[in-house]
Tab-separated table of C-alpha atoms in Angstrom:
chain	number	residue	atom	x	y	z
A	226	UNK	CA	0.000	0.000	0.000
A	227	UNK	CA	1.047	3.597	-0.561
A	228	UNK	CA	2.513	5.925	2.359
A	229	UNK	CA	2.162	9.085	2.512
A	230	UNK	CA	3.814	10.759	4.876
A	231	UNK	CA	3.602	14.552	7.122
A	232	UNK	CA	1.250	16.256	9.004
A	233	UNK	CA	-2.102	17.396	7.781
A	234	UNK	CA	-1.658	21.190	8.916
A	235	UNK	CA	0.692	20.878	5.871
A	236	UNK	CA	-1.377	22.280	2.727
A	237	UNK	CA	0.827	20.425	0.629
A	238	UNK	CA	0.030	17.098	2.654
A	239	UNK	CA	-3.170	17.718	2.589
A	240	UNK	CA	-3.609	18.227	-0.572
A	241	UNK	CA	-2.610	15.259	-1.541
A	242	UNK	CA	-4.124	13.162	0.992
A	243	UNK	CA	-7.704	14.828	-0.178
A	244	UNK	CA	-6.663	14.298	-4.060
A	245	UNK	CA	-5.201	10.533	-3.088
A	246	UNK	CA	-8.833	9.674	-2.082
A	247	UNK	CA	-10.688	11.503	-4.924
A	248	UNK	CA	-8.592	9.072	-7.145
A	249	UNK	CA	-9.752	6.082	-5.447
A	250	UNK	CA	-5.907	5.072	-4.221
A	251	UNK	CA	-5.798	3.314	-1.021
A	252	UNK	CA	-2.803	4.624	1.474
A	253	UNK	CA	-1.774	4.437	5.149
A	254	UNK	CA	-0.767	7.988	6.354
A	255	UNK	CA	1.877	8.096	9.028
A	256	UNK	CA	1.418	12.211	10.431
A	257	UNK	CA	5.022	12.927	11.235
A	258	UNK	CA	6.580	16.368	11.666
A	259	UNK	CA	9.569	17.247	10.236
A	260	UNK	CA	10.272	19.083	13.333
A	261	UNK	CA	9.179	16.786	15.696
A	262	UNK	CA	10.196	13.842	14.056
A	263	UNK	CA	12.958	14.521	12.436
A	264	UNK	CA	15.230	11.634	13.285
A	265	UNK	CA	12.045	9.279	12.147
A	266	UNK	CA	11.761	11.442	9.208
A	267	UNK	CA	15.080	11.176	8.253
A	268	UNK	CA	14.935	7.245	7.608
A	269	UNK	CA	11.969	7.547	5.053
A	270	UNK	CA	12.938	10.328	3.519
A	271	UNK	CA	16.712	11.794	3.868
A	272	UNK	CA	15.866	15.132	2.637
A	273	UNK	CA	12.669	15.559	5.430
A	274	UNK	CA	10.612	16.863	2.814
A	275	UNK	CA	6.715	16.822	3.468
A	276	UNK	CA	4.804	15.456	1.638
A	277	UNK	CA	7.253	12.158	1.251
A	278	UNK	CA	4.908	9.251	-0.696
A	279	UNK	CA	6.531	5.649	-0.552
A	280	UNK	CA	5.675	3.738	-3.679
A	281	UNK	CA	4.220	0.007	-2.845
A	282	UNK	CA	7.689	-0.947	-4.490
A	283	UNK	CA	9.549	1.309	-2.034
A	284	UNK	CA	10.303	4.355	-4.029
A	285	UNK	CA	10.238	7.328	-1.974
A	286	UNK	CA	8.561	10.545	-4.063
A	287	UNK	CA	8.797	14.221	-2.837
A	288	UNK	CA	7.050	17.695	-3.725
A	289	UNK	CA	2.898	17.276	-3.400
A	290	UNK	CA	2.796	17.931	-7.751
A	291	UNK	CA	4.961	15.181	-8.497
A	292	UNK	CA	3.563	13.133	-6.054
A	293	UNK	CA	0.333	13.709	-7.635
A	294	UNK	CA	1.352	13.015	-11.081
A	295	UNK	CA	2.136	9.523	-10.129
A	296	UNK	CA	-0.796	9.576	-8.761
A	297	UNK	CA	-2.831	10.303	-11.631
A	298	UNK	CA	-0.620	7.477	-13.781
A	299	UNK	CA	-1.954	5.082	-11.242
A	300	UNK	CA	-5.882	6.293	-11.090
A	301	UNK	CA	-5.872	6.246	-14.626
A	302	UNK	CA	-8.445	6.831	-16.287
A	303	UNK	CA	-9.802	8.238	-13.363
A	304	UNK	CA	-8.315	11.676	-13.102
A	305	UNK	CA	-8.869	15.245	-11.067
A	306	UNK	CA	-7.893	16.994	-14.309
A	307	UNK	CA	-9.459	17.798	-17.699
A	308	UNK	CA	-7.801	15.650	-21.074
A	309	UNK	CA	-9.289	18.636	-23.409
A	310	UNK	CA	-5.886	21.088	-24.513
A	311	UNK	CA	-8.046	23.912	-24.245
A	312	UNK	CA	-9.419	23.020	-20.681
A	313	UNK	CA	-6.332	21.320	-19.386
A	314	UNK	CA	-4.270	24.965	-20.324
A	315	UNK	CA	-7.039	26.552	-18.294
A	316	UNK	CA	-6.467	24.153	-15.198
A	317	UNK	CA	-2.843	24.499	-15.481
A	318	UNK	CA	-3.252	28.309	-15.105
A	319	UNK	CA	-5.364	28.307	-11.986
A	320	UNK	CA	-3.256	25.726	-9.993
A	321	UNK	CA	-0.531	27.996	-10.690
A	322	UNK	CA	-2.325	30.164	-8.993
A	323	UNK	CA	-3.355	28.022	-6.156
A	324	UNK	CA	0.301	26.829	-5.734
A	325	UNK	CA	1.188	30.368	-5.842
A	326	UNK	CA	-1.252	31.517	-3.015
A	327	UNK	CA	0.357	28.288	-0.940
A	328	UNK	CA	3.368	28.825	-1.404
A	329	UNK	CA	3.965	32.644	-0.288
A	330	UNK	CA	1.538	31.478	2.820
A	331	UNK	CA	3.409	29.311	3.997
A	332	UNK	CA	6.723	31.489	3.286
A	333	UNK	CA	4.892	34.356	5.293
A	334	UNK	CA	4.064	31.713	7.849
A	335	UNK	CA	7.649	30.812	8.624
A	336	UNK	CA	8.812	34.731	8.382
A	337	UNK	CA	6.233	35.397	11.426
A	338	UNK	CA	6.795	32.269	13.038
A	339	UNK	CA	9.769	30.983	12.710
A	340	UNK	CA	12.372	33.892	12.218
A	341	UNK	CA	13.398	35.640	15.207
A	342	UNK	CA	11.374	38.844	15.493
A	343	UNK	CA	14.852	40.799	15.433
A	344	UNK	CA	15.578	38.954	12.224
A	345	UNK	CA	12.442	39.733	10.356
A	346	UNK	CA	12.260	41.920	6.840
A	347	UNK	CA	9.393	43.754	7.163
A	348	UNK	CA	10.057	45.043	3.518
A	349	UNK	CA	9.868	41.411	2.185
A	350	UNK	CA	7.135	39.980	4.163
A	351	UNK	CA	5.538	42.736	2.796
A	352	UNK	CA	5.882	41.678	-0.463
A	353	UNK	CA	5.305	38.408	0.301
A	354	UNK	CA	1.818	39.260	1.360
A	355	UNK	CA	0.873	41.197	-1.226
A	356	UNK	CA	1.630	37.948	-3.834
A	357	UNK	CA	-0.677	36.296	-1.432
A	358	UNK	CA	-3.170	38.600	-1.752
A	359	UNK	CA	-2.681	38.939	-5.479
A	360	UNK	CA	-3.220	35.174	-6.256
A	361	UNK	CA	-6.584	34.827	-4.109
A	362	UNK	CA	-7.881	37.920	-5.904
A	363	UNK	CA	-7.371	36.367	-9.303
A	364	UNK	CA	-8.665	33.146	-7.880
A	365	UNK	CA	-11.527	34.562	-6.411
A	366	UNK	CA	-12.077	36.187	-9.973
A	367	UNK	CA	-12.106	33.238	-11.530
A	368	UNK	CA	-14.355	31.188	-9.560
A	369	UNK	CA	-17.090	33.775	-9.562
A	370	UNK	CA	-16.850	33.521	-13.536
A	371	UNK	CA	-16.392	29.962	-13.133
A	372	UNK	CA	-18.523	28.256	-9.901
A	373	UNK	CA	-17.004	25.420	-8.846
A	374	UNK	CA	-19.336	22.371	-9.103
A	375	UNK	CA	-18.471	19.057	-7.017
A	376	UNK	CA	-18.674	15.637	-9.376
A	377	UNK	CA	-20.488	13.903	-6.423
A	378	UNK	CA	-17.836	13.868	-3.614
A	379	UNK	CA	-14.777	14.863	-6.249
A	380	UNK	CA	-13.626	18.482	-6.675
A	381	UNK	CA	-11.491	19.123	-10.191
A	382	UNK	CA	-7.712	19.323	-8.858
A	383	UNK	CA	-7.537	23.079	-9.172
A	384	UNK	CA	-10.643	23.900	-7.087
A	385	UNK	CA	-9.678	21.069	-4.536
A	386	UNK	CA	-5.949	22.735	-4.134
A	387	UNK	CA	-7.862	26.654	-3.661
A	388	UNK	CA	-9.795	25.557	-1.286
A	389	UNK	CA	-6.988	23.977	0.577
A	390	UNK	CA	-4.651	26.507	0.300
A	391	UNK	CA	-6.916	28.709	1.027
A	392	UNK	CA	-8.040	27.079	3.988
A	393	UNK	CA	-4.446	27.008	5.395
A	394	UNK	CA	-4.094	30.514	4.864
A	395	UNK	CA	-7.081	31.412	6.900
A	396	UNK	CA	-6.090	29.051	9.592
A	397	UNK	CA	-2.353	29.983	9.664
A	398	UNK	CA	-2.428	33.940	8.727
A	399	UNK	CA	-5.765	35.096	10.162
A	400	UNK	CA	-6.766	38.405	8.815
A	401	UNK	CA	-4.298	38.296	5.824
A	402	UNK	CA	-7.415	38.054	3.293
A	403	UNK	CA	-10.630	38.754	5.014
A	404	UNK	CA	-13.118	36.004	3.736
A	405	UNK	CA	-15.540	38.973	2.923
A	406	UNK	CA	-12.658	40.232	0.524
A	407	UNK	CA	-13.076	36.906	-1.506
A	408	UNK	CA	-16.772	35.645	-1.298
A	409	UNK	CA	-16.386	33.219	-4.238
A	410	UNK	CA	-13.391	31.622	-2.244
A	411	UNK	CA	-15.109	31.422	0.893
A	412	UNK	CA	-18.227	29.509	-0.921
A	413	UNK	CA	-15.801	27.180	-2.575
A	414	UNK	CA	-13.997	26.189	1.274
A	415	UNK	CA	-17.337	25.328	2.515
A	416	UNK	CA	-18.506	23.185	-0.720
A	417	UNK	CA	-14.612	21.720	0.116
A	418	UNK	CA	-14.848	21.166	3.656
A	419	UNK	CA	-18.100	19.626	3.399
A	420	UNK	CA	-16.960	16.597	1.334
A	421	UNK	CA	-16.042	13.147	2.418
A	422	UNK	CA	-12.031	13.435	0.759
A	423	UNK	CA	-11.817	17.042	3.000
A	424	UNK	CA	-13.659	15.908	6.149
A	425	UNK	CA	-11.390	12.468	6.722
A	426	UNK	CA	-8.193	14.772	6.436
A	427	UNK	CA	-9.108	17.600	8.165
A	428	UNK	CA	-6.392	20.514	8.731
A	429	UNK	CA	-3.875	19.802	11.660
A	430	UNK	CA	-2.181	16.720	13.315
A	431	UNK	CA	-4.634	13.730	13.030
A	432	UNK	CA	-4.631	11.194	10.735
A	433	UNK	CA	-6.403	10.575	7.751
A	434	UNK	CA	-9.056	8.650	9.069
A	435	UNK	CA	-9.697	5.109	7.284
A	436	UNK	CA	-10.704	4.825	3.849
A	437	UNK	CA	-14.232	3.130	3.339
């Protein structure tokens, strides 16, 4: 079976752990930290990188897109992403945006959290949060041109990513984008949250509850 491994207040892990069970892929999910359990860590994955997926042949795979690739090669033909050029182009482009939003989050996370307040750049965090706020305004401009709809209890990748990023970003940087600032954003977390995939992996340290 496949392992995927790190914490669920992780947006990448989570991400994936919501997309692994859209896909229909069975996995055990060991919630390590890479602070916490770095020594652990260290033996599955040298490099401590979350999340860290362990092919059923032993392979270890890092960085949530990659991991996701694989597992789209394995769900085939079921898939979280359109086949049509046109479409798939149009997917691509908001994910980018999603990742985008993620990423600076969690880079504005560690800047406030993790950096000694001595240390901090107020100049670049600055910046930092304006990309953040950049990508959920395009995002949000999107979805209210383009509403979201859930396929039964699947989300298409790039709505399912939004709303986790998104989700992390109100959680970890409260305030940074008022919900009322992006009401399109806010409608697609709760449609999110409210499916099976998002409710077994909820954000922070449990488990990903069983798979049915």
């Amino acid at each position: 079976m496949l392992q995927l491994v790190g914490m669920l207040d992780s947006p990448y892990v989570r991400r994936t752990a919501v997309s692994l069970q859209m896909l229909g892929l069975r996995f055990e999910h060991r919630p390590l930290s890479v602070f916490r359990h770095y020594d652990e860590f260290r033996k599955i994955n040298p490099v401590v990188r979350v999340p860290t997926l362990v092919s059923e042949d032993g392979v270890v795979l890092s960085d949530s897109t990659l991991i996701l690739d694989y597992a789209e090669s394995l769900a085939h033909p079921r898939s979280l992403m359109p086949t049509d050029l046109l479409a798939r182009q149009q997917a691509l482009h908001v994910l980018g945006l999603a990742l985008a939003a993620g990423d600076k989050s969690v880079a504005l996370f560690y800047e406030r959290n993790l950096r000694p307040p001595e240390k901090q750049h107020e100049p670049w965090a600055g910046r930092i949060a304006e990309q953040v706020r950049a990508a959920y305004a395009a995002l949000d401009q999107h979805f209210q041109q383009h509403p979201p709809k859930a396929d039964g209890d699947t989300l298409p990748q790039p709505a399912l990513s939004t709303a986790v990023f998104w989700h992390f970003t109100q959680r970890a940087l409260p305030g940074l984008v008022p919900p009322a600032d992006c009401p399109a954003l806010a409608a697609l977390s709760d449609l999110a949250e409210a499916l099976p995939a998002f409710r077994a992996a909820p954000h922070g340290e449990d488990a990903v509850r069983a798979q049915g």
